[in-house]
XYZ file of C-alpha atoms in Angstrom:
633
model
C -12.196 2.141 61.698
C -13.786 0.205 58.894
C -14.476 3.479 57.122
C -10.813 4.498 57.373
C -9.735 1.060 56.157
C -12.091 1.250 53.198
C -10.885 4.723 52.302
C -7.260 3.603 52.492
C -8.053 0.640 50.260
C -9.789 2.869 47.741
C -6.884 5.310 47.783
C -4.410 2.484 47.220
C -6.515 1.117 44.356
C -6.728 4.553 42.746
C -2.965 4.995 43.103
C -2.295 1.615 41.538
C -4.679 2.351 38.671
C -3.006 5.708 38.127
C 0.447 4.112 38.161
C -0.604 1.447 35.701
C -2.228 4.103 33.511
C 0.978 6.105 33.510
C 2.876 3.047 32.365
C 0.586 2.711 29.344
C 1.159 6.288 28.180
C 3.592 6.363 25.292
C 6.615 8.626 25.890
C 6.391 11.759 23.747
C 9.218 14.143 23.007
C 8.795 17.775 24.023
C 7.316 20.262 21.566
C 10.675 22.000 21.238
C 12.439 18.701 20.574
C 9.955 17.826 17.852
C 10.361 21.269 16.292
C 14.142 20.904 16.278
C 13.938 17.448 14.736
C 11.609 18.735 12.027
C 14.120 21.384 10.894
C 15.716 19.291 8.099
C 12.300 18.683 6.471
C 9.851 20.917 4.636
C 6.936 20.370 2.248
C 4.831 22.615 0.063
C 1.266 21.329 -0.301
C 0.002 21.707 -3.865
C -3.543 21.050 -5.068
C -3.727 17.989 -7.282
C -7.385 18.179 -8.248
C -10.595 19.992 -7.375
C -14.163 18.958 -6.692
C -15.667 17.558 -9.909
C -19.083 18.482 -11.248
C -21.866 16.468 -9.606
C -19.458 15.215 -6.945
C -20.920 12.797 -4.438
C -19.828 11.609 -1.002
C -21.398 8.137 -1.015
C -21.892 5.361 -3.535
C -25.042 3.707 -4.794
C -24.972 0.192 -3.355
C -27.007 -2.990 -3.362
C -30.290 -2.663 -1.425
C -29.133 -4.995 1.353
C -26.168 -2.675 1.981
C -27.968 0.650 1.797
C -28.319 1.227 5.543
C -24.531 1.121 5.995
C -23.563 2.579 2.626
C -21.109 4.908 4.397
C -19.018 1.905 5.374
C -19.244 0.349 1.898
C -18.320 3.726 0.357
C -15.151 4.212 2.380
C -12.538 3.122 -0.193
C -11.682 4.010 -3.767
C -9.139 6.855 -3.666
C -5.816 5.875 -5.202
C -2.840 7.360 -6.974
C 0.349 6.593 -8.854
C 3.371 8.630 -9.895
C 5.041 7.676 -13.163
C 6.891 8.994 -16.221
C 4.611 8.803 -19.263
C 6.482 11.439 -21.315
C 9.997 9.990 -20.985
C 11.156 13.123 -19.170
C 13.270 11.232 -16.642
C 11.149 12.623 -13.798
C 8.043 11.435 -11.938
C 5.985 14.137 -13.615
C 2.744 12.278 -14.399
C -0.014 11.311 -11.975
C -2.654 8.624 -12.386
C -5.377 9.626 -9.922
C -8.517 7.745 -8.886
C -11.234 10.042 -7.491
C -14.306 8.319 -5.975
C -16.356 11.527 -6.117
C -17.025 10.857 -9.812
C -15.355 7.424 -10.180
C -12.784 8.854 -12.566
C -9.314 7.615 -13.455
C -7.330 10.529 -14.824
C -3.814 11.339 -16.022
C -2.376 14.775 -15.339
C 0.864 16.692 -15.006
C 2.206 16.663 -11.459
C 2.030 20.136 -9.898
C 5.456 21.467 -9.037
C 7.123 19.413 -11.770
C 8.112 22.472 -13.806
C 6.679 20.775 -16.891
C 3.888 22.130 -19.062
C 0.407 21.063 -18.114
C -1.597 19.039 -20.606
C -5.361 18.524 -20.725
C -6.505 16.046 -18.094
C -6.952 12.606 -19.683
C -9.688 10.257 -18.455
C -9.123 6.531 -18.844
C -12.341 4.760 -19.785
C -12.475 1.090 -20.837
C -13.905 1.854 -24.277
C -15.260 -1.233 -26.031
C -15.411 -3.268 -22.815
C -18.355 -3.890 -20.472
C -18.592 -0.940 -18.115
C -21.505 0.701 -16.304
C -22.474 2.444 -13.075
C -22.260 -0.807 -11.077
C -18.483 -0.689 -11.526
C -16.050 1.728 -9.867
C -12.246 2.107 -10.073
C -10.192 1.456 -6.951
C -6.572 1.858 -8.049
C -4.074 2.407 -10.858
C -0.736 0.575 -11.259
C 1.831 1.516 -13.956
C 3.401 -1.606 -15.491
C 5.022 -2.183 -18.891
C 3.336 -5.536 -19.528
C 4.154 -5.683 -23.254
C 7.781 -4.629 -22.521
C 7.908 -2.136 -25.373
C 9.503 0.618 -23.309
C 6.519 2.757 -22.332
C 4.426 2.543 -19.210
C 1.074 0.844 -19.520
C -1.529 1.162 -16.776
C -3.562 -1.485 -14.959
C -6.784 -0.136 -13.470
C -8.707 -2.316 -11.036
C -12.312 -2.029 -9.941
C -15.191 -3.137 -7.818
C -17.759 -4.780 -10.063
C -15.422 -6.102 -12.760
C -11.999 -7.619 -13.313
C -8.986 -5.322 -13.987
C -8.395 -3.576 -17.311
C -5.011 -3.176 -18.999
C -4.621 0.192 -20.730
C -1.822 -0.320 -23.244
C 0.186 2.810 -23.960
C 0.188 3.120 -27.753
C 1.277 6.780 -27.998
C 4.463 7.994 -29.634
C 7.285 8.143 -27.061
C 7.779 11.554 -25.528
C 4.341 12.910 -26.410
C 1.744 14.206 -24.004
C -0.789 11.608 -22.869
C -4.111 11.575 -24.734
C -7.158 9.367 -24.359
C -6.693 7.767 -27.773
C -3.106 6.881 -26.828
C -4.335 4.142 -24.477
C -6.259 1.079 -25.640
C -8.292 -0.963 -23.158
C -7.895 -4.755 -22.909
C -9.342 -7.289 -20.513
C -6.785 -8.698 -18.116
C -8.879 -11.868 -17.901
C -11.177 -13.317 -20.561
C -14.097 -13.236 -20.262
C -14.608 -10.328 -17.867
C -15.406 -11.430 -14.313
C -17.309 -9.678 -11.514
C -14.523 -9.118 -8.998
C -14.243 -6.563 -6.208
C -10.531 -5.761 -6.162
C -8.950 -3.618 -3.444
C -5.225 -4.217 -4.040
C -3.040 -5.116 -7.019
C 0.710 -5.516 -7.379
C 3.235 -6.728 -9.972
C 6.418 -8.795 -9.666
C 8.208 -11.679 -11.356
C 6.809 -14.274 -8.992
C 8.060 -17.442 -10.701
C 11.493 -16.221 -11.819
C 10.897 -16.609 -15.554
C 11.770 -12.971 -16.270
C 8.261 -11.653 -16.986
C 6.013 -9.588 -14.730
C 3.149 -11.349 -12.991
C 0.067 -9.704 -11.496
C -1.305 -10.458 -8.032
C -4.941 -9.405 -7.689
C -6.243 -8.950 -4.140
C -10.038 -9.293 -4.072
C -12.303 -8.207 -1.241
C -16.048 -8.872 -1.381
C -17.057 -12.302 -2.753
C -16.635 -12.919 -6.462
C -19.811 -12.206 -8.392
C -21.302 -10.000 -5.667
C -22.887 -6.890 -7.228
C -21.891 -4.580 -4.403
C -22.509 -1.338 -6.332
C -25.730 -2.332 -8.089
C -28.773 -0.605 -6.504
C -30.999 -2.982 -8.492
C -29.401 -6.113 -7.030
C -32.246 -6.918 -4.664
C -31.881 -10.590 -5.593
C -28.147 -10.762 -4.781
C -27.357 -13.955 -2.855
C -23.566 -13.942 -3.128
C -23.051 -10.807 -1.072
C -21.690 -11.512 2.399
C -19.783 -9.473 4.913
C -16.896 -11.086 6.784
C -17.806 -14.147 8.850
C -15.427 -13.025 11.638
C -13.723 -9.857 12.857
C -10.428 -11.666 13.248
C -10.465 -14.953 11.303
C -12.525 -14.299 8.159
C -11.795 -16.292 4.979
C -14.989 -15.792 2.959
C -13.840 -12.951 0.696
C -13.309 -12.924 -3.048
C -10.602 -15.186 -4.355
C -7.112 -13.710 -4.774
C -5.577 -14.367 -8.185
C -2.073 -14.780 -9.610
C -1.910 -13.969 -13.322
C 1.335 -14.906 -15.087
C 2.108 -12.778 -18.125
C 4.304 -13.503 -21.147
C 4.989 -10.676 -23.628
C 4.458 -11.528 -27.291
C 7.439 -9.492 -28.497
C 5.113 -7.174 -30.436
C 4.687 -3.619 -29.247
C 1.237 -2.499 -28.107
C 0.037 -6.089 -27.935
C -1.403 -7.596 -24.738
C 0.736 -10.337 -23.209
C -0.363 -13.935 -22.944
C -1.950 -14.397 -19.521
C -2.145 -17.640 -17.536
C -4.009 -18.100 -14.262
C -1.527 -19.450 -11.708
C -3.674 -18.901 -8.626
C -3.198 -22.513 -7.588
C 0.166 -21.354 -6.240
C -1.614 -19.580 -3.363
C -2.327 -21.623 -0.233
C -6.024 -21.983 0.523
C -5.783 -19.860 3.670
C -4.440 -16.906 1.692
C -6.711 -17.367 -1.306
C -9.982 -16.131 0.211
C -8.652 -13.523 2.629
C -10.102 -9.990 2.693
C -6.931 -8.533 1.178
C -6.215 -4.796 1.422
C -2.430 -4.651 0.932
C 0.233 -6.535 -1.022
C 3.978 -6.330 -0.421
C 6.760 -8.036 -2.382
C 10.333 -8.390 -1.106
C 13.056 -10.986 -1.460
C 13.504 -11.878 2.200
C 15.001 -15.357 1.937
C 17.767 -14.352 -0.477
C 16.853 -16.911 -3.144
C 16.209 -14.235 -5.772
C 12.419 -14.583 -5.710
C 9.962 -12.089 -4.189
C 8.366 -13.312 -0.996
C 4.893 -12.023 -0.268
C 3.165 -10.224 2.583
C -0.631 -10.042 2.365
C -2.321 -7.495 4.615
C -5.796 -8.861 5.253
C -8.790 -7.147 6.799
C -10.736 -9.173 9.387
C -8.234 -12.020 9.520
C -4.683 -13.257 9.691
C -2.145 -11.468 7.580
C -0.030 -13.895 5.562
C 3.721 -14.141 5.045
C 4.393 -16.457 2.123
C 7.841 -17.751 1.222
C 8.443 -18.033 -2.507
C 9.968 -21.313 -3.728
C 8.681 -21.075 -7.302
C 10.320 -22.276 -10.489
C 9.694 -20.823 -13.967
C 6.118 -21.564 -14.943
C 5.271 -22.993 -11.505
C 4.275 -20.534 -8.775
C 4.669 -22.027 -5.314
C 4.118 -19.988 -2.141
C 4.315 -21.459 1.353
C 2.815 -19.982 4.517
C 5.063 -19.370 7.506
C 4.069 -18.211 10.981
C 6.011 -16.756 13.872
C 6.307 -18.412 17.276
C 4.620 -17.019 20.339
C 6.489 -16.349 23.572
C 5.251 -15.398 27.029
C 5.306 -11.650 26.403
C 3.781 -11.434 22.913
C -0.005 -11.358 22.412
C -1.343 -13.816 19.857
C -2.652 -10.909 17.783
C 0.905 -9.701 17.174
C 2.359 -12.996 15.952
C 3.511 -12.638 12.373
C 1.124 -14.602 10.132
C -1.253 -15.442 12.965
C -2.546 -12.057 14.124
C -6.180 -11.040 14.179
C -5.836 -7.296 13.498
C -6.935 -5.441 10.341
C -3.884 -5.479 8.046
C -4.301 -2.481 5.726
C -0.830 -1.445 4.539
C 2.712 -2.845 4.284
C 6.119 -1.196 3.847
C 9.684 -2.515 3.970
C 12.545 -0.362 5.253
C 16.169 -1.360 5.885
C 17.587 0.081 9.101
C 21.246 0.466 10.144
C 22.613 -1.683 7.327
C 20.636 -4.804 8.269
C 20.310 -7.392 5.527
C 16.628 -7.920 6.293
C 14.080 -5.091 6.356
C 11.801 -3.978 9.103
C 8.231 -4.686 7.968
C 5.736 -1.992 8.998
C 2.056 -2.929 8.835
C -0.909 -0.562 9.252
C -3.795 -1.595 11.473
C -6.642 0.208 13.270
C -5.342 2.055 16.329
C -7.993 4.656 17.151
C -7.872 5.741 20.837
C -11.027 5.067 22.863
C -12.393 3.109 19.902
C -10.789 0.076 18.282
C -7.273 0.186 19.671
C -5.297 -2.581 18.022
C -1.671 -1.949 17.102
C 0.389 -1.252 14.039
C 3.121 -3.811 13.517
C 6.864 -3.274 13.231
C 8.463 -6.641 12.562
C 12.180 -6.185 13.211
C 14.661 -8.809 11.972
C 16.244 -11.020 14.616
C 17.607 -13.824 12.439
C 18.658 -14.741 8.912
C 16.583 -14.637 5.745
C 17.423 -18.265 5.023
C 15.474 -19.186 8.173
C 12.317 -18.619 6.130
C 13.235 -21.448 3.753
C 13.235 -23.754 6.776
C 9.846 -22.542 7.991
C 11.120 -20.216 10.746
C 10.298 -16.504 10.995
C 13.319 -14.263 11.725
C 11.279 -11.269 12.917
C 10.141 -9.892 16.265
C 7.259 -7.440 16.728
C 8.471 -4.213 18.422
C 6.077 -1.443 17.326
C 5.426 -0.190 20.866
C 9.132 0.050 21.703
C 9.758 1.933 18.446
C 6.869 4.368 18.948
C 5.044 3.147 15.831
C 2.207 1.216 17.464
C -0.488 3.879 17.409
C -1.600 6.225 14.653
C -5.353 5.949 14.007
C -7.506 4.057 11.513
C -4.565 3.406 9.205
C -4.278 2.446 5.551
C -1.322 2.789 3.195
C 2.188 3.150 4.614
C 5.284 4.007 2.574
C 8.983 4.337 3.419
C 11.280 6.908 1.821
C 14.272 9.113 2.623
C 12.980 12.707 2.566
C 16.122 14.526 3.732
C 18.726 12.379 1.946
C 20.544 11.292 5.067
C 20.341 7.555 4.364
C 17.574 6.813 6.895
C 14.035 6.366 5.618
C 10.987 8.067 7.069
C 7.417 6.725 6.956
C 4.227 8.345 5.680
C 1.014 6.686 6.869
C -2.541 7.277 5.626
C -5.318 7.461 8.215
C -9.060 8.092 8.591
C -12.244 6.215 7.688
C -15.573 8.084 7.521
C -15.617 11.833 8.134
C -18.719 13.380 9.675
C -20.022 14.931 12.836
C -21.900 12.105 14.574
C -19.641 9.417 15.997
C -20.793 5.870 15.351
C -18.074 4.119 17.339
C -20.517 2.782 19.979
C -22.491 0.966 17.267
C -19.336 -0.373 15.637
C -17.968 -1.562 18.970
C -21.241 -3.323 19.650
C -21.147 -5.334 16.437
C -17.403 -5.964 16.803
C -18.067 -7.635 20.166
C -21.047 -9.572 18.841
C -21.332 -13.162 17.693
C -19.177 -13.932 14.676
C -21.930 -16.160 13.318
C -24.059 -13.074 12.623
C -21.418 -10.779 11.097
C -21.701 -12.023 7.524
C -25.374 -10.973 7.272
C -25.706 -7.351 6.066
C -28.988 -6.846 7.941
C -27.132 -7.208 11.264
C -24.932 -4.191 10.576
C -25.826 -0.805 12.108
C -26.518 2.334 10.100
C -23.507 4.188 8.708
C -24.508 6.996 6.380
C -23.974 10.624 5.467
C -22.964 12.759 8.443
C -21.688 9.819 10.485
C -18.100 9.684 11.700
C -15.690 6.824 12.325
C -12.139 8.064 12.935
C -12.772 10.817 10.407
C -10.679 13.552 12.039
C -7.258 11.922 12.336
C -4.122 13.232 10.699
C -1.538 11.395 8.621
C 1.643 10.752 10.634
C 5.092 11.488 9.253
C 7.279 9.119 11.253
C 10.928 10.132 11.694
C 13.501 7.906 13.357
C 15.595 9.411 16.147
C 19.093 8.598 17.300
C 17.673 6.253 19.942
C 15.873 4.243 17.246
C 12.378 5.419 18.235
C 10.068 7.147 15.780
C 8.194 10.386 16.380
C 5.397 11.922 14.347
C 6.649 15.262 12.991
C 3.613 16.113 10.862
C 2.508 18.777 13.369
C 5.611 20.963 13.418
C 5.891 20.536 9.630
C 2.379 21.897 9.080
C 1.097 18.808 7.247
C -1.103 17.364 10.012
C -4.348 17.853 8.075
C -7.495 15.956 9.074
C -7.711 14.243 5.699
C -9.386 10.915 5.120
C -6.498 9.442 3.167
C -6.092 6.087 1.477
C -2.771 6.106 -0.350
C 0.658 7.630 -0.827
C 2.782 7.559 -3.974
C 6.433 8.609 -4.007
C 8.604 9.981 -6.796
C 10.861 12.889 -7.786
C 8.500 15.111 -9.747
C 10.949 17.929 -10.565
C 14.286 16.115 -10.799
C 15.912 17.804 -7.795
C 16.944 14.522 -6.126
C 14.327 14.845 -3.372
C 11.359 12.526 -2.891
C 7.908 14.058 -3.293
C 4.578 12.470 -2.352
C 1.074 12.254 -3.782
C -1.637 12.078 -1.095
C -4.806 10.373 -2.412
C -7.832 11.405 -0.324
C -11.313 9.883 -0.063
C -14.283 12.186 -0.836
C -12.095 15.298 -0.849
C -9.344 16.932 -2.890
C -6.031 15.126 -3.167
C -2.709 16.920 -3.114
C 0.989 16.675 -3.782
C 3.592 17.332 -1.108
C 6.539 18.950 -2.890
C 9.729 18.320 -0.929
C 11.550 21.576 -0.154
C 13.854 20.233 2.585
C 16.230 23.117 3.361
C 19.186 21.112 4.596
C 18.931 17.974 2.485
C 22.104 16.293 1.297
C 22.609 15.244 -2.314
C 20.427 12.454 -3.652
C 20.641 9.846 -6.376
C 17.635 8.736 -8.416
C 18.142 5.544 -10.418
C 15.938 4.394 -13.257
C 16.917 0.754 -13.483
C 15.933 -0.770 -16.818
C 16.659 -4.011 -18.683
C 16.155 -5.052 -22.307
C 12.468 -5.586 -23.004
C 10.748 -8.247 -25.096
C 10.359 -5.802 -28.005
C 13.605 -5.323 -29.957
C 15.431 -2.171 -28.909
C 13.123 -1.417 -25.989
C 14.058 -1.094 -22.345
C 11.655 -1.819 -19.501
C 11.791 -1.140 -15.742
C 13.750 -3.853 -13.935
C 11.079 -4.594 -11.333
C 12.581 -6.656 -8.516
C 16.135 -5.357 -8.955
C 18.030 -4.605 -5.747
C 20.630 -1.979 -4.863
C 22.950 -2.189 -1.870
C 25.291 0.565 -0.683
C 27.753 -0.940 1.782
C 30.740 1.406 1.457
C 32.184 2.685 4.747
C 32.172 6.273 3.527
C 28.410 6.349 2.913
C 25.270 5.552 4.893
C 24.364 1.874 4.440
C 21.314 1.602 2.183
C 19.335 -1.254 0.662
C 16.462 -0.898 -1.781
C 14.385 -3.373 -3.801
C 12.333 -2.073 -6.723
C 8.691 -2.963 -6.022
C 6.947 0.380 -6.592
C 3.344 -0.854 -6.108
C 3.873 -2.233 -2.580
C 1.197 -1.209 -0.100
C -2.537 -0.529 -0.263
C -3.568 1.436 -3.389
C -0.638 3.790 -3.894
C 1.966 3.038 -6.585
C 5.255 4.930 -6.590
C 7.353 5.692 -9.640
C 9.707 2.930 -10.852
C 12.799 4.512 -9.331
C 15.350 3.734 -6.655
C 16.144 6.751 -4.488
C 19.356 6.907 -2.435
C 21.252 9.409 -0.318
C 24.672 10.521 -1.540
C 25.967 12.958 1.108
C 29.602 12.196 0.257
C 29.397 12.501 -3.532
C 29.903 9.495 -5.825
C 27.993 6.510 -4.521
C 29.385 2.965 -4.952
C 26.714 0.285 -5.125
C 26.074 -3.366 -5.894
C 23.148 -4.205 -8.166
C 21.346 -7.507 -8.613
C 18.656 -8.169 -11.211
C 16.882 -10.828 -13.240
C 16.817 -10.502 -17.026
C 13.901 -11.246 -19.347
C 15.025 -14.872 -19.731
C 14.988 -15.440 -15.971
C 18.773 -15.392 -15.436
C 20.139 -13.530 -12.397
C 23.077 -11.103 -12.632
C 25.106 -8.871 -10.322
C 27.346 -5.887 -11.017
C 29.029 -2.997 -9.221
C 29.305 0.635 -10.247
C 29.474 4.152 -8.813
C 27.358 7.159 -9.767
C 27.282 10.760 -8.647
C 24.298 12.775 -7.405
C 21.464 13.316 -9.866
C 19.135 11.170 -11.960
C 20.639 8.275 -13.903
C 19.206 5.610 -16.180
C 21.145 2.370 -15.776
C 20.809 -0.387 -18.342
C 21.050 -3.802 -16.701
C 22.147 -5.931 -19.622
C 21.556 -9.609 -20.283
C 25.345 -10.194 -20.294
C 25.610 -9.090 -16.661
C 26.931 -5.583 -17.242
C 25.393 -2.435 -15.784
C 25.852 0.676 -17.920
C 24.934 4.262 -17.061
C 23.123 5.783 -20.022
C-alpha cells in the first residue's frame, strides 16, 4: 500500500512539474503562420567586407587578462550609415572591423553608386599604437559646416574627432579627414558606447561618452604586467567600479573645419550613473519639456533612466526608478534591475505619445536566462518630472523576453505600413567547446572576488559562449505580440553580431540595414520587400554655425496624427543603442500618398519651434529655419 501511495505521489509530482513546465513555454505561432506573416518582407544579403590580411580572432591583452582573453576580445565590431557625398542617400558606411582594428569608409553595396577606394581613418599626428583599438564610429557635424564629421572611440585612448575637410560632393579620401583630440590632453579611456544630443538645450550638440573598464587601465597592453588599475566588475548585478562616463559640451567656432570648443560637463551625471559599466546610450524626450532624457544600458548593474532638467550651459540629470508591485521581480524594475543592459531602442506603438523602450539583456536558454525588457507606457510623460515612472515591463506578454546573448537593438519600419519592426544583435564567443558551466560557476560566486582577474576561468580560442544564436527580426502581430520572422525570411544566420545601422542606401524609400559582426565578415541587408507601401525619407536640417551651411537637426521630432494615415512618431537620435549609428534621417510610411506632419525642433540658439507641412512619397530635405518655418528644399 505504501508503495502504491508513493507511486501515486510521484506521478502527481511529475504531472504538476509537467504542467508548470508547460506554463513556462512561450506560445509560438505555427510555421505556416510565420511564413504567411513574413510575406511582406524580403532582404538581399550583400557582402560588406572580406577577411583582411593577417586577420586575427583574439586581441593581445594585459598579462593578468590573458587566460580569459576570449571574453576581453568579445567587442569591437561597429558600423554607421551616413551620406558623405551629399547624394541624398545613405550610401556610405563607416565600418569598424576588430580583425585588424580598422576603421574604414566605403560605398554601401546595393546603393547603385560608384565604388571608391576603401578609406582607412587613422589618427595621424595623435598618440596611437597597438595598445589602442577602435570600438565604434558616430557621424556628427560638430563644426556645423554642413558635412558629416566622424567621432571614433576606442579602448586605450579617448575619442578622436575626424573633421571632414573635403570638398562637398567628392568621394571620401584619407586626406579629407583631419584628426583632432576630443579631450586635451589624450586620456586612457576604454569606451564602449558614444552618443550625441543637445543635452542642455543651448542649440549645440553634446557628446556622451560611455566608458567601460576603469580609466587608465591598459587593457590591450601585453606589456602591462605592472597594471594596478585594471579591475573586473565588483558585482554581477550592482557593479559601479567602471570607467567614468563623460558629458562633453561642444560649441562651434563658426569657422568651417575647425574643432568646436569643448567643456567637460560630467558633473551633471549622478554618481550612480557615472561609474556604471555602460554598453548602450539612448536619448529621447520622454517628459515633453523639449530636452532629451537619457537611458543608460549598463552591464553588471542597474540600468539608469535619467530625467533631463538642464538649462543652457548647465547639464542636470536626475535618476528616477520604477515602483515594484507583487507580480514584478526586482530585476525588472525600471532603473533598479540587475540584468546586463546591452542595447536600447524606442518605438511608438498605436499612436501612443510615449514610446515603448526595448532593452537587450542576456537570455540564453539553459545558460544565463535573464529577460529582455519592454517598458510599455502606462502614464504621462510629465510624471517623470515629478519622479514617477510611467512605464510597465511587459516583455514576456509581448513575446520579446527571450532572444539570446543580446546586444544592439534597433526599431524601424521595413514594409512601410506604419508599424516598426525590431532587429536585435545576438551572440558572444563562437567556438566548439561550451564554457557555460565555468561562467555559471563564477556568476554564482562571491561578489567580493569578481573584480580580481585571476579568479576568472579560461576563455580562449575555440571556446563558445552563446556563439551559435541568430539575430531575431521581431514583427508585431495584430494581437500586439511579436514573433521572430528571421527564419522564414532566410536571415537567421549564426552570426556573432554587435550592431545594426539603418538607412536608405539606394533611395527607394525602404529601410536597409548594416549588420556589424565580430570576428567575421559584416554585411548589408538590402530591403526588397515585395508588397511595401510608399515611404517618406526626411533629411531634417537647420542652419549651422558656419554661414550658409545646414546641419542635421538632431533631436527634432515628427508626428503624423492624421486620421487618413497610420499614426507615427519619430525623434531624430540616430546613434541610439550599442555601437550602431543610423543615418540622420526620419523614415515614415505614406501608404495614402501625401503625408501631413507636425515638426518640432530646436535651433542653433536654443530656441524651440514647431511647424506643420505635408510631403509626398520620396526623399525630401526640409530646412527647419530659425524663424519657425519649415521649407521643403
